PDB file of C-alpha atoms in Angstrom:
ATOM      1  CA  UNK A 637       0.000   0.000   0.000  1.00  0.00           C
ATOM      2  CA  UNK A 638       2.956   2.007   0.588  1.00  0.00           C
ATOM      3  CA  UNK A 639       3.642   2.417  -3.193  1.00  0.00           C
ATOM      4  CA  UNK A 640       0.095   4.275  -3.843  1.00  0.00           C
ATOM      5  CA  UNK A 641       1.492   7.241  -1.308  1.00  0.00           C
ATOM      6  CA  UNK A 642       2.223  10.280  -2.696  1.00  0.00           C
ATOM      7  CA  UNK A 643       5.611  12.202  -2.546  1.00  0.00           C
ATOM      8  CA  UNK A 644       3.709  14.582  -0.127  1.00  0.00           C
ATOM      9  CA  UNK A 645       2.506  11.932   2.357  1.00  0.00           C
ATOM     10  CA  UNK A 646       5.432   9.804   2.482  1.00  0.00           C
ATOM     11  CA  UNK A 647       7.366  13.304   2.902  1.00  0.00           C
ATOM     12  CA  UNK A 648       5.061  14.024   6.164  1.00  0.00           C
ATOM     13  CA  UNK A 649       5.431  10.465   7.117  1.00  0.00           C
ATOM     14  CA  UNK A 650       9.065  10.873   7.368  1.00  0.00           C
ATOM     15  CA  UNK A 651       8.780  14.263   9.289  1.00  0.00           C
ATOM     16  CA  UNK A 652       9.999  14.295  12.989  1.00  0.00           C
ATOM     17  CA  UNK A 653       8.028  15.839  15.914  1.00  0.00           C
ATOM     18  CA  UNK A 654      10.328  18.726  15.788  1.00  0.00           C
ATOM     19  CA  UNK A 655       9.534  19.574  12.033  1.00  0.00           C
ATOM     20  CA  UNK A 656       5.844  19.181  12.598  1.00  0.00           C
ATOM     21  CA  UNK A 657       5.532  21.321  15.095  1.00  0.00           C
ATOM     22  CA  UNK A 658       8.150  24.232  13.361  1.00  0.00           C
ATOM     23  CA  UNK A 659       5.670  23.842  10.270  1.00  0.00           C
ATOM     24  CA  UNK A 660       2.529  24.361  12.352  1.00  0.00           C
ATOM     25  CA  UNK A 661       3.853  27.428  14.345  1.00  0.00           C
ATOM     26  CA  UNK A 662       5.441  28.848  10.965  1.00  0.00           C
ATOM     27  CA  UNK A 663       2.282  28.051   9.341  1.00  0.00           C
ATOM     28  CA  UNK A 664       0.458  29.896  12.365  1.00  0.00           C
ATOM     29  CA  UNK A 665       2.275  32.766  12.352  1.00  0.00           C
ATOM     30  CA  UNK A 666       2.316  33.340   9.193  1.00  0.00           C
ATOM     31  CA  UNK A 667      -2.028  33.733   9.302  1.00  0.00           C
ATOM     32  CA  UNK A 668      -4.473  36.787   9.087  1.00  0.00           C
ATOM     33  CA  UNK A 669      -5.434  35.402  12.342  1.00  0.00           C
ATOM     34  CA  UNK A 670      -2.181  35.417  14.152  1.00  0.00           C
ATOM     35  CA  UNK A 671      -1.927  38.970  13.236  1.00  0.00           C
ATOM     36  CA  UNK A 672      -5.371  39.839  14.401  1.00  0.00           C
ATOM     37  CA  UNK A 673      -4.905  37.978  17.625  1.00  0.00           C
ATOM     38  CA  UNK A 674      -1.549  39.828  18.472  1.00  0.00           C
ATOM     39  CA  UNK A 675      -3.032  43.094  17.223  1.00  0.00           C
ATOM     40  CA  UNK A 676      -6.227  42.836  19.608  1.00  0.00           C
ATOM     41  CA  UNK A 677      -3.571  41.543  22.655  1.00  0.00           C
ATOM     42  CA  UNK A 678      -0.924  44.371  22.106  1.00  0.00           C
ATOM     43  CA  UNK A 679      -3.935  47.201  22.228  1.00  0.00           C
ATOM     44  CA  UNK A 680      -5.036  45.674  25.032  1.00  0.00           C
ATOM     45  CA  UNK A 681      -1.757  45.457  26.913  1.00  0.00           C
ATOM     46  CA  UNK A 682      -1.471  49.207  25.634  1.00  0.00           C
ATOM     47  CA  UNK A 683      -4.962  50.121  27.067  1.00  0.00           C
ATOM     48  CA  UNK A 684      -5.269  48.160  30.402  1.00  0.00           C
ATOM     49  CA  UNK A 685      -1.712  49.661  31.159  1.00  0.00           C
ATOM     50  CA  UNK A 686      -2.801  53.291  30.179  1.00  0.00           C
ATOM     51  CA  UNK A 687      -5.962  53.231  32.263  1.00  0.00           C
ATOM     52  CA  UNK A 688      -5.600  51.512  35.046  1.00  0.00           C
ATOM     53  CA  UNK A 689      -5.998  53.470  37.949  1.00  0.00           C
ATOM     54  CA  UNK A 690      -3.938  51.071  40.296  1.00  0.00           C
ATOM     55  CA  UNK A 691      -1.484  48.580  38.812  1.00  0.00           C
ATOM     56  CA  UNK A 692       0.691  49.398  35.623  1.00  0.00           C
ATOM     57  CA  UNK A 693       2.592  45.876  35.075  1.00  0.00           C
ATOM     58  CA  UNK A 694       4.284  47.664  32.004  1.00  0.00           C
ATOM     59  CA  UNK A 695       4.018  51.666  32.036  1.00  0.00           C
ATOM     60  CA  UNK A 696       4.860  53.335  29.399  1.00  0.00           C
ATOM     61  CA  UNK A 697       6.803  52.945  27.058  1.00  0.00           C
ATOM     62  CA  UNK A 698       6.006  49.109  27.279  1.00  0.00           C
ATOM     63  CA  UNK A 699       9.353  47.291  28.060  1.00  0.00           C
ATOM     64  CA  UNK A 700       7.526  44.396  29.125  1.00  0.00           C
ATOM     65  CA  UNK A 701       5.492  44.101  25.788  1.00  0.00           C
ATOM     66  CA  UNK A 702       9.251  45.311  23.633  1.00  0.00           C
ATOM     67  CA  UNK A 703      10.525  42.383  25.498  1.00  0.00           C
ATOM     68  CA  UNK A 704       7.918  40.067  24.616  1.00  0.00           C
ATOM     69  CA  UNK A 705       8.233  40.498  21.266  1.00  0.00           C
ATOM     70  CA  UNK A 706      11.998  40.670  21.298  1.00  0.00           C
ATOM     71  CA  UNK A 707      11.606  37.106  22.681  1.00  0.00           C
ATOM     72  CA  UNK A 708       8.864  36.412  20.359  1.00  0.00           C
ATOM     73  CA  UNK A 709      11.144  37.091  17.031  1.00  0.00           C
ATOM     74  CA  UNK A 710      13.856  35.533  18.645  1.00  0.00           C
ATOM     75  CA  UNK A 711      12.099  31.846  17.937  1.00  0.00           C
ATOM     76  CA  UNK A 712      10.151  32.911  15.425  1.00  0.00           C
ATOM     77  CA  UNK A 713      12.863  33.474  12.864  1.00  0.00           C
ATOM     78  CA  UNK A 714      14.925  30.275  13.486  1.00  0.00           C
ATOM     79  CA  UNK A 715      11.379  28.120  13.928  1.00  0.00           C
ATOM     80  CA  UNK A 716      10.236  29.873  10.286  1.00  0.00           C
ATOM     81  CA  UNK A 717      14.046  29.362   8.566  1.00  0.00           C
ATOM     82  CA  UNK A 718      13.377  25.493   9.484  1.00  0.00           C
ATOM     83  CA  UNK A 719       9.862  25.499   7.744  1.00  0.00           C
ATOM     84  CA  UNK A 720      11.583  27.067   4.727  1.00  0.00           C
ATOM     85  CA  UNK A 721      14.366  24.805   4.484  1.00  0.00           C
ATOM     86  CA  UNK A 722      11.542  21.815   4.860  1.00  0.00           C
ATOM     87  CA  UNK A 723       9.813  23.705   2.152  1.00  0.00           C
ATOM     88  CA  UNK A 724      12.981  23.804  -0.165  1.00  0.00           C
ATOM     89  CA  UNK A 725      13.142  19.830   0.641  1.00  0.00           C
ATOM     90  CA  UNK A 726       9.820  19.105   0.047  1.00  0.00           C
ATOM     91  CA  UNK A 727       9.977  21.115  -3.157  1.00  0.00           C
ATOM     92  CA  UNK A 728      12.784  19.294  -4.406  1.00  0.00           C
ATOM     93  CA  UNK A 729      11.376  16.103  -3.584  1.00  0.00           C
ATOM     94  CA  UNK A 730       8.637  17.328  -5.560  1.00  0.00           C
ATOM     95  CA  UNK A 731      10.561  18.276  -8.789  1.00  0.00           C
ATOM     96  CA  UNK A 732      12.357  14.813  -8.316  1.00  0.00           C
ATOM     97  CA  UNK A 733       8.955  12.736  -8.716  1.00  0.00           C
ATOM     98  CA  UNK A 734       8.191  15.414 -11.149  1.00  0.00           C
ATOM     99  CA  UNK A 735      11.019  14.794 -13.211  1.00  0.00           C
ATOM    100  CA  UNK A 736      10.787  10.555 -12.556  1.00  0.00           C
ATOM    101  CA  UNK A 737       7.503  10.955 -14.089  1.00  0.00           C
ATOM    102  CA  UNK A 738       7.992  13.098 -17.244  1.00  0.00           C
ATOM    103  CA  UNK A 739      11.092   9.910 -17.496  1.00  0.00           C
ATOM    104  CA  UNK A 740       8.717   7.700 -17.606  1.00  0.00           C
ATOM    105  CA  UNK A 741       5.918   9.112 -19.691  1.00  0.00           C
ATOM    106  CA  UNK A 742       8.845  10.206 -22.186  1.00  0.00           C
ATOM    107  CA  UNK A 743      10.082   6.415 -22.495  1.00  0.00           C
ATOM    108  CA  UNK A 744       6.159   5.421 -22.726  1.00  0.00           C
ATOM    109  CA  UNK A 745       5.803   7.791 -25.779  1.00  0.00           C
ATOM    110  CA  UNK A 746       8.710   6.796 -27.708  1.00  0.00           C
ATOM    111  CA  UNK A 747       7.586   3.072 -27.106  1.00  0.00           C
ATOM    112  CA  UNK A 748       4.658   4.459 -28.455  1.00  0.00           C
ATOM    113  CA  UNK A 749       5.903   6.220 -31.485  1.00  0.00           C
ATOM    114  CA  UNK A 750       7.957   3.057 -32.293  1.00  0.00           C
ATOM    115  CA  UNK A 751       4.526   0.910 -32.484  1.00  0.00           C
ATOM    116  CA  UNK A 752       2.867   3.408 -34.416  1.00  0.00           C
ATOM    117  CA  UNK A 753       5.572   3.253 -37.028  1.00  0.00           C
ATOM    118  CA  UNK A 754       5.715  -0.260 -37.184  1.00  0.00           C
ATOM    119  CA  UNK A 755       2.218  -0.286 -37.383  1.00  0.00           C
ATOM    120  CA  UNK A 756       2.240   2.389 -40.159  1.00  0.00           C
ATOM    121  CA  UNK A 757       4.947   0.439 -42.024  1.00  0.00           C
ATOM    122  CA  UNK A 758       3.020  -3.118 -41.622  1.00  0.00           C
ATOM    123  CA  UNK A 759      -0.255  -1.103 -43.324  1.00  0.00           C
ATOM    124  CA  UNK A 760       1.950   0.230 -46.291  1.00  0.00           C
ATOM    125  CA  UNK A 761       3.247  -2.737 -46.817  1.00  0.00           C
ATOM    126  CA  UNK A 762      -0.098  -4.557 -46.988  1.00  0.00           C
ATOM    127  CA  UNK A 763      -1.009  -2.175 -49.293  1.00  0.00           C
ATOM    128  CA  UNK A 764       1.459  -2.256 -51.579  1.00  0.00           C
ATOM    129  CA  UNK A 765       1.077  -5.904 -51.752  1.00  0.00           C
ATOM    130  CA  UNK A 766      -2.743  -5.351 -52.331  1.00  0.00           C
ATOM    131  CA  UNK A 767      -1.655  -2.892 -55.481  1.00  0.00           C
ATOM    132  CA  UNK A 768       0.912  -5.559 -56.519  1.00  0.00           C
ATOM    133  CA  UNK A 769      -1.444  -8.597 -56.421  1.00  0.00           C
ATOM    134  CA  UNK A 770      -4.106  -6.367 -58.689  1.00  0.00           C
ATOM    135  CA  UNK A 771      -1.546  -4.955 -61.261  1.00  0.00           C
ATOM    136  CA  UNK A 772      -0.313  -8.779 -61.415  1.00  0.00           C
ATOM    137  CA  UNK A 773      -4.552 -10.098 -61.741  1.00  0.00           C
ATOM    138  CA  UNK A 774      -5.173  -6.870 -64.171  1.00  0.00           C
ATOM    139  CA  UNK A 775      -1.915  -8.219 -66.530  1.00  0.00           C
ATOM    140  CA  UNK A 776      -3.352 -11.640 -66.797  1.00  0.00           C
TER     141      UNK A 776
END
């Protein structure tokens, strides 16, 4: 059953925890809805720290939320480099079955193109020997 997989899922097959989970997050962050979410948290962080009467956990000029997303790009950009290099993999593993089966279908059409001429080749014979056989009745 193995041989009916796809490049694809025997690619995700062979994917670790690690990769999985770097593709997921990558895939994540890189969403409308990540940005939405963060947008609607950071305004908040911005507004509950503005107008709170009593306890400012980050006063202005936010260097709990800078460090946050200091922290934040700090994983991001190494967890997002290993989606892309699983992307270049998984692209090339794509252009390698891509390329196996234009092989194939290449080898299949010449085979093809071979029978055809033979084919073609068997038919004008036939006829000429049709022609032949009524020139040689028509002379008798």
């Amino acid at each position: 059953m193995s041989n009916n997989k796809t490049w694809h899922e025997k690619h995700k097959e062979e994917s670790g925890f690690g990769s999985r989970l770097a593709d997921s997050v990558a895939s994540g962050m890189g969403s409308w809805k990540f940005i939405i979410v963060q947008t609607i948290l950071v305004i908040l962080w911005m507004g509950l720290n503005l107008v709170a009467y009593t306890y400012h956990w980050d006063v202005y000029p936010f260097i709990l939320l800078n460090l946050v997303f200091s922290t934040q790009a700090a994983y991001a950009a190494p967890i997002i480099m290993m989606a892309q290099n699983r992307q270049n993999d998984r692209d090339r593993a794509q252009a390698q079955s891509d390329y196996q089966t234009n092989k194939e279908a290449k080898l299949e059409i010449e085979a093809l193109a071979i029978k055809l001429n033979r084919i073609e080749i068997d038919k004008l014979d036939k006829i000429i020997r049709i022609l032949e056989e009524m020139e040689s009745n028509s002379k008798k």
